[in-house]
CSV table of C-alpha atoms in Angstrom, one decimal:
chain,number,residue,atom,x,y,z
A,1,MET,CA,64.8,-32.8,0.5
A,2,LEU,CA,63.9,-30.0,2.9
A,3,GLU,CA,60.5,-28.4,2.4
A,4,PRO,CA,59.6,-25.0,3.8
A,5,VAL,CA,56.7,-24.7,6.4
A,6,LYS,CA,53.7,-23.4,4.6
A,7,PHE,CA,52.7,-20.9,7.2
A,8,SER,CA,54.3,-17.5,8.0
A,9,ALA,CA,53.7,-14.9,10.7
A,10,TYR,CA,54.1,-11.2,10.1
A,11,HIS,CA,55.5,-8.9,12.8
A,12,GLY,CA,55.4,-5.2,13.5
A,13,GLY,CA,58.4,-2.9,13.6
A,14,ALA,CA,59.9,-0.5,11.1
A,15,ARG,CA,61.7,-2.0,8.1
A,16,GLU,CA,62.6,1.3,6.7
A,17,GLU,CA,64.2,4.4,8.1
A,18,GLY,CA,62.7,7.8,8.7
A,19,LEU,CA,59.2,6.9,10.0
A,20,LEU,CA,57.8,7.5,13.4
A,21,ASP,CA,57.1,3.9,14.4
A,22,PHE,CA,53.7,3.3,16.0
A,23,SER,CA,53.6,-0.3,14.6
A,24,ALA,CA,55.7,-1.8,17.4
A,25,SER,CA,54.1,-1.6,20.9
A,26,LEU,CA,57.1,-0.6,23.0
A,27,ASN,CA,57.8,1.6,26.0
A,28,PRO,CA,59.0,4.9,24.4
A,29,TYR,CA,61.1,5.8,27.4
A,30,PRO,CA,64.5,4.0,27.3
A,31,PRO,CA,66.2,3.1,30.6
A,32,GLU,CA,68.7,5.7,32.0
A,33,TRP,CA,71.3,3.0,32.4
A,34,LEU,CA,71.6,2.0,28.7
A,35,ASP,CA,75.1,3.4,28.2
A,36,GLU,CA,76.4,1.6,31.2
A,37,MET,CA,74.7,-1.6,30.0
A,38,PHE,CA,76.3,-1.5,26.6
A,39,LYS,CA,79.7,-0.8,28.1
A,40,ARG,CA,79.3,-3.8,30.3
A,41,ALA,CA,78.2,-5.9,27.3
A,42,ARG,CA,81.5,-5.0,25.5
A,43,GLU,CA,83.5,-5.9,28.6
A,44,ILE,CA,82.0,-9.4,28.8
A,45,SER,CA,81.7,-10.2,25.1
A,46,ASN,CA,84.9,-12.2,25.0
A,47,ARG,CA,83.5,-14.9,27.2
A,48,TYR,CA,80.6,-17.4,27.1
A,49,PRO,CA,77.5,-15.8,28.6
A,50,TYR,CA,76.5,-18.1,31.5
A,51,TYR,CA,73.6,-16.6,33.5
A,52,GLU,CA,72.5,-19.2,36.1
A,53,ARG,CA,73.3,-16.7,38.9
A,54,LEU,CA,71.3,-14.0,37.3
A,55,GLU,CA,68.4,-16.5,36.9
A,56,GLU,CA,68.4,-17.0,40.7
A,57,GLU,CA,68.5,-13.3,41.3
A,58,LEU,CA,65.7,-12.6,38.9
A,59,THR,CA,63.6,-15.4,40.5
A,60,GLU,CA,64.0,-13.6,43.8
A,61,LEU,CA,63.0,-10.3,42.2
A,62,VAL,CA,59.9,-11.7,40.4
A,63,GLY,CA,58.9,-13.9,43.3
A,64,GLU,CA,58.5,-17.3,41.6
A,65,PRO,CA,60.7,-19.9,39.9
A,66,LEU,CA,61.5,-19.1,36.3
A,67,THR,CA,63.5,-19.9,33.2
A,68,ILE,CA,65.3,-17.2,31.3
A,69,THR,CA,64.8,-17.3,27.5
A,70,ALA,CA,65.7,-15.3,24.5
A,71,GLY,CA,62.3,-13.5,24.6
A,72,ILE,CA,59.0,-15.2,24.3
A,73,THR,CA,59.9,-16.4,20.8
A,74,GLU,CA,62.5,-18.9,22.2
A,75,ALA,CA,60.0,-19.9,24.8
A,76,LEU,CA,57.5,-20.8,22.1
A,77,TYR,CA,60.0,-23.1,20.4
A,78,LEU,CA,60.9,-24.7,23.6
A,79,LEU,CA,57.2,-25.4,24.1
A,80,GLY,CA,57.2,-27.0,20.7
A,81,ILE,CA,59.9,-29.4,21.8
A,82,LEU,CA,58.3,-30.2,25.1
A,83,ALA,CA,54.6,-30.1,24.4
A,84,LEU,CA,53.3,-29.5,20.9
A,85,ARG,CA,54.2,-32.5,18.8
A,86,GLY,CA,51.1,-34.3,17.7
A,87,ARG,CA,49.0,-32.6,20.3
A,88,ARG,CA,45.6,-30.8,19.8
A,89,VAL,CA,46.4,-27.1,20.2
A,90,VAL,CA,43.6,-24.6,20.8
A,91,ILE,CA,44.3,-21.0,19.5
A,92,PRO,CA,41.9,-18.0,19.7
A,93,ARG,CA,41.1,-16.1,16.6
A,94,HIS,CA,42.6,-12.6,16.1
A,95,THR,CA,45.7,-13.1,18.2
A,96,TYR,CA,49.5,-13.3,17.9
A,97,GLY,CA,50.3,-15.4,14.8
A,98,GLU,CA,53.5,-17.0,16.1
A,99,TYR,CA,51.4,-19.5,18.2
A,100,GLU,CA,49.9,-21.1,15.1
A,101,ARG,CA,53.2,-20.9,13.2
A,102,THR,CA,55.1,-22.7,16.0
A,103,ALA,CA,52.3,-25.3,16.4
A,104,ARG,CA,52.4,-26.1,12.8
A,105,ILE,CA,56.2,-26.4,12.7
A,106,PHE,CA,56.0,-29.0,15.4
A,107,GLY,CA,53.2,-30.9,13.8
A,108,ALA,CA,50.4,-30.0,16.2
A,109,ARG,CA,46.7,-30.2,15.2
A,110,VAL,CA,45.5,-26.6,15.3
A,111,VAL,CA,41.9,-25.8,16.4
A,112,LYS,CA,40.7,-22.2,16.2
A,113,GLY,CA,38.1,-20.8,18.6
A,114,PRO,CA,36.7,-17.4,19.8
A,115,ASN,CA,38.9,-15.2,21.9
A,116,GLU,CA,36.6,-15.6,24.9
A,117,PRO,CA,37.5,-17.8,27.9
A,118,GLU,CA,34.0,-19.3,28.3
A,119,LYS,CA,33.7,-20.3,24.6
A,120,LEU,CA,37.3,-21.4,24.3
A,121,ALA,CA,36.9,-23.7,27.4
A,122,GLU,CA,34.4,-25.8,25.3
A,123,LEU,CA,37.2,-26.7,22.9
A,124,VAL,CA,39.6,-28.0,25.6
A,125,GLU,CA,40.2,-31.8,25.5
A,126,ARG,CA,42.3,-34.1,27.5
A,127,ASN,CA,46.1,-33.4,27.1
A,128,SER,CA,45.5,-30.5,24.7
A,129,VAL,CA,47.4,-27.2,24.8
A,130,VAL,CA,45.6,-23.9,24.9
A,131,PHE,CA,47.2,-20.6,24.0
A,132,PHE,CA,45.9,-17.4,25.4
A,133,CYS,CA,47.3,-13.9,25.1
A,134,ASN,CA,46.5,-11.6,28.1
A,135,PRO,CA,46.3,-8.7,27.3
A,136,ASN,CA,45.5,-9.8,23.8
A,137,ASN,CA,47.5,-8.7,20.8
A,138,PRO,CA,46.2,-6.9,18.7
A,139,ASN,CA,43.1,-5.5,20.6
A,140,GLY,CA,44.6,-4.9,24.0
A,141,LYS,CA,41.8,-6.7,25.9
A,142,PHE,CA,42.8,-7.8,29.4
A,143,TYR,CA,40.9,-10.6,31.3
A,144,HIS,CA,41.0,-10.7,35.0
A,145,VAL,CA,41.3,-14.0,36.9
A,146,ARG,CA,37.6,-14.3,37.5
A,147,GLU,CA,37.0,-13.8,33.7
A,148,LEU,CA,39.6,-16.5,32.9
A,149,LYS,CA,38.0,-19.0,35.3
A,150,PRO,CA,36.1,-21.1,32.6
A,151,VAL,CA,39.3,-21.9,30.7
A,152,LEU,CA,41.3,-22.3,33.9
A,153,ASP,CA,38.7,-24.9,35.2
A,154,ALA,CA,38.6,-26.7,31.8
A,155,VAL,CA,42.4,-27.0,31.6
A,156,GLU,CA,42.6,-28.4,35.2
A,157,GLU,CA,39.7,-30.8,34.6
A,158,LYS,CA,41.0,-32.1,31.3
A,159,GLU,CA,44.6,-32.3,32.5
A,160,ALA,CA,45.5,-29.9,29.6
A,161,LEU,CA,48.1,-27.1,29.5
A,162,LEU,CA,47.4,-23.4,29.4
A,163,VAL,CA,50.1,-21.3,27.8
A,164,LEU,CA,49.4,-17.7,29.0
A,165,ASP,CA,51.3,-15.1,27.0
A,166,GLU,CA,51.7,-12.0,29.3
A,167,ALA,CA,54.0,-10.1,27.1
A,168,PHE,CA,52.1,-6.8,27.7
A,169,ILE,CA,51.0,-7.3,31.2
A,170,ASP,CA,53.4,-4.6,32.6
A,171,PHE,CA,51.3,-2.0,30.7
A,172,VAL,CA,48.0,-3.0,32.5
A,173,GLN,CA,47.2,-0.6,35.3
A,174,LYS,CA,45.8,-3.3,37.7
A,175,PRO,CA,47.2,-6.6,36.5
A,176,GLU,CA,46.3,-10.1,37.8
A,177,SER,CA,47.8,-13.4,36.9
A,178,PRO,CA,46.3,-16.8,37.8
A,179,GLU,CA,48.2,-19.6,39.5
A,180,GLY,CA,48.0,-23.3,38.7
A,181,GLU,CA,50.0,-26.4,38.1
A,182,ASN,CA,48.7,-26.6,34.5
A,183,ILE,CA,49.8,-23.1,33.5
A,184,VAL,CA,52.9,-21.9,31.7
A,185,LYS,CA,53.4,-18.1,31.7
A,186,LEU,CA,55.4,-16.3,29.1
A,187,ARG,CA,56.9,-12.9,29.9
A,188,THR,CA,59.3,-10.6,28.1
A,189,PHE,CA,61.3,-7.4,28.8
A,190,THR,CA,61.3,-6.5,25.1
A,191,LYS,CA,58.1,-4.4,25.3
A,192,SER,CA,58.2,-2.8,28.7
A,193,TYR,CA,61.8,-1.7,28.3
A,194,GLY,CA,61.5,-0.7,24.7
A,195,LEU,CA,64.4,-2.9,23.6
A,196,PRO,CA,63.2,-5.4,21.0
A,197,GLY,CA,66.8,-6.0,19.8
A,198,ILE,CA,67.8,-7.4,23.2
A,199,ARG,CA,66.1,-10.8,23.3
A,200,VAL,CA,65.4,-11.4,27.0
A,201,GLY,CA,62.3,-12.9,28.6
A,202,TYR,CA,61.3,-15.7,30.9
A,203,VAL,CA,58.9,-18.6,31.5
A,204,THR,CA,57.3,-19.5,34.8
A,205,GLY,CA,56.3,-23.1,35.5
A,206,PHE,CA,58.0,-26.4,34.7
A,207,GLU,CA,61.5,-24.8,35.0
A,208,LYS,CA,63.3,-28.1,35.0
A,209,ALA,CA,61.7,-29.1,31.7
A,210,PHE,CA,62.4,-25.8,30.0
A,211,ARG,CA,66.0,-25.6,31.2
A,212,SER,CA,66.6,-29.1,29.9
A,213,VAL,CA,65.9,-28.1,26.3
A,214,ARG,CA,67.0,-24.4,26.4
A,215,MET,CA,69.7,-23.4,23.9
A,216,PRO,CA,73.1,-22.7,25.7
A,217,TRP,CA,74.2,-19.1,25.8
A,218,GLY,CA,70.9,-18.0,24.2
A,219,ILE,CA,70.8,-14.4,25.3
A,220,GLY,CA,74.3,-13.3,24.5
A,221,SER,CA,76.5,-10.8,26.4
A,222,THR,CA,74.1,-7.9,25.8
A,223,GLY,CA,71.3,-9.9,27.3
A,224,VAL,CA,73.5,-10.7,30.3
A,225,ALA,CA,74.4,-7.0,30.8
A,226,PHE,CA,70.7,-6.1,30.4
A,227,LEU,CA,69.7,-8.6,33.2
A,228,GLU,CA,72.5,-7.3,35.5
A,229,SER,CA,71.2,-3.7,35.0
A,230,LEU,CA,67.5,-4.7,35.4
A,231,ILE,CA,68.1,-6.6,38.6
A,232,LYS,CA,70.1,-3.7,40.0
A,233,ASP,CA,67.3,-1.4,39.0
A,234,GLY,CA,64.7,-3.6,40.6
A,235,PHE,CA,61.9,-2.5,38.1
A,236,GLU,CA,62.2,1.1,39.1
A,237,HIS,CA,62.2,2.1,35.4
A,238,LEU,CA,58.7,0.5,35.0
A,239,ARG,CA,57.4,2.3,38.1
A,240,ARG,CA,58.6,5.6,36.7
A,241,THR,CA,57.5,5.3,33.1
A,242,MET,CA,54.2,3.4,33.1
A,243,PRO,CA,52.2,6.3,34.6
A,244,LEU,CA,53.5,8.5,31.7
A,245,ILE,CA,52.2,5.9,29.2
A,246,TRP,CA,48.9,5.5,31.0
A,247,ARG,CA,48.3,9.2,30.9
A,248,GLU,CA,48.9,9.4,27.1
A,249,LYS,CA,46.8,6.2,26.6
A,250,GLU,CA,43.8,7.9,28.1
A,251,ARG,CA,44.4,11.0,25.9
A,252,ILE,CA,44.5,8.9,22.7
A,253,GLU,CA,41.4,7.1,23.8
A,254,LYS,CA,39.4,10.3,24.1
A,255,ALA,CA,40.9,11.8,21.0
A,256,LEU,CA,40.3,8.8,18.6
A,257,GLY,CA,37.4,7.0,20.3
A,258,VAL,CA,39.4,3.8,21.0
A,259,LYS,CA,39.8,1.6,24.0
A,260,SER,CA,42.5,-0.8,25.3
A,261,ASP,CA,44.0,-2.2,28.5
A,262,ALA,CA,47.5,-2.3,27.0
A,263,ASN,CA,49.7,0.3,25.3
A,264,PHE,CA,48.3,-0.2,21.9
A,265,PHE,CA,44.9,0.1,20.1
A,266,ILE,CA,43.2,-1.2,17.0
A,267,LYS,CA,40.9,1.0,14.8
A,268,ARG,CA,38.8,0.2,11.8
A,269,VAL,CA,39.8,2.2,8.8
A,270,GLY,CA,38.4,0.3,5.9
A,271,ASN,CA,41.0,0.3,3.1
A,272,VAL,CA,44.0,-0.8,5.2
A,273,GLU,CA,46.7,-0.7,2.5
A,274,GLY,CA,45.6,2.8,1.4
A,275,PHE,CA,45.5,4.0,5.0
A,276,VAL,CA,48.9,2.7,5.9
A,277,GLU,CA,50.4,4.4,2.8
A,278,ALA,CA,48.6,7.6,3.6
A,279,MET,CA,50.1,7.6,7.1
A,280,LYS,CA,53.6,6.8,5.7
A,281,LYS,CA,53.3,10.0,3.6
A,282,ARG,CA,52.8,11.8,6.9
A,283,GLY,CA,55.9,10.2,8.4
A,284,ILE,CA,54.0,7.7,10.5
A,285,LEU,CA,54.0,3.9,10.5
A,286,VAL,CA,51.0,1.9,11.8
A,287,ARG,CA,50.5,-1.8,11.7
A,288,SER,CA,48.1,-3.5,9.3
A,289,CYS,CA,46.0,-6.1,11.1
A,290,VAL,CA,45.5,-8.3,8.0
A,291,SER,CA,47.8,-10.9,9.5
A,292,PHE,CA,45.6,-11.1,12.6
A,293,GLY,CA,42.6,-11.8,10.4
A,294,LEU,CA,41.3,-8.2,10.7
A,295,PRO,CA,41.6,-6.9,7.2
A,296,GLU,CA,40.0,-3.5,7.9
A,297,HIS,CA,41.9,-2.6,11.0
A,298,VAL,CA,45.2,-1.0,11.9
A,299,ARG,CA,47.1,-1.2,15.2
A,300,PHE,CA,49.1,1.6,16.7
A,301,SER,CA,50.9,2.1,20.0
A,302,VAL,CA,51.3,4.8,22.6
A,303,ARG,CA,54.4,6.9,22.3
A,304,LYS,CA,55.6,10.2,23.8
A,305,PRO,CA,53.2,13.2,24.0
A,306,GLU,CA,54.7,15.2,21.0
A,307,GLU,CA,54.7,12.0,18.9
A,308,ASN,CA,51.1,11.2,19.9
A,309,ASP,CA,50.1,14.7,18.8
A,310,LYS,CA,51.4,13.9,15.3
A,311,LEU,CA,49.5,10.6,15.3
A,312,ILE,CA,46.2,12.2,16.4
A,313,ARG,CA,46.6,15.0,13.8
A,314,ALA,CA,47.3,12.4,11.0
A,315,PHE,CA,44.2,10.4,11.9
A,316,ARG,CA,42.0,13.5,11.9
A,317,GLU,CA,43.4,14.7,8.5
A,318,LEU,CA,42.4,11.3,7.1
A,319,GLY,CA,38.9,11.7,8.5
A,320,PHE,CA,39.1,9.4,11.6
């Protein structure tokens, strides 16, 4: 009676203990207020987690109207309810797989195109939906507003919708983000605070529509406690830790001959399965990019200096 969806998306993150995890692209420096946050979460776990007040305070901090969601993942499913059913959905090749999975779940007509704004703009039709990840996952390429202009113009002209996934924008040294009535931006705190188990993010644009279909109590008491701490912190944690990540990123770029605008890299290694297993034997987990349509590449993130030393040494031992 109920048939499974014939499309799956693979995600990074360790599924076994004891490995140094470079497969998930997270801030390796946890916030100093974690203990207080978890204590607060316990204190409020006996009540329903309403967070309208926090939504207003976060709006003031961010500087534009927003809708809090349980990470970008919930936002994608809310988009499915609001905008994807029966629509033409344009998705770049070699990007985050959950866009296509969500689109197919909601019966959209998926069209693939190059991960280049100018060429992607040619595929935009009236009332279509365009997904774009900036910086892109898995290659870390970031497009500035002037570079996005072709797809921005096409979306406006065709009265289409641009879904701009900015999950990793906090890791970009000089970020820019376009404005427009036809743009939905997806943001998350999962990556930049290194807390993937705490599902908190937000959407900017069309806040009344998103709030009308949002699941009640979606982020739980831990999410509420996290938001309270984050708002009190005022993004100071990001200002303190991002320069540490940028310094290590530059070191890895020089050591391994890679380049990225985000906190992760891809590198061609040939036999991906063999390479991943060889790294595991050295206590390191990297991400196979097969699910991205890049069967000879792996993705790996920036971690702390002593951990990055182990990564670089392992690459060199394997001849890369």
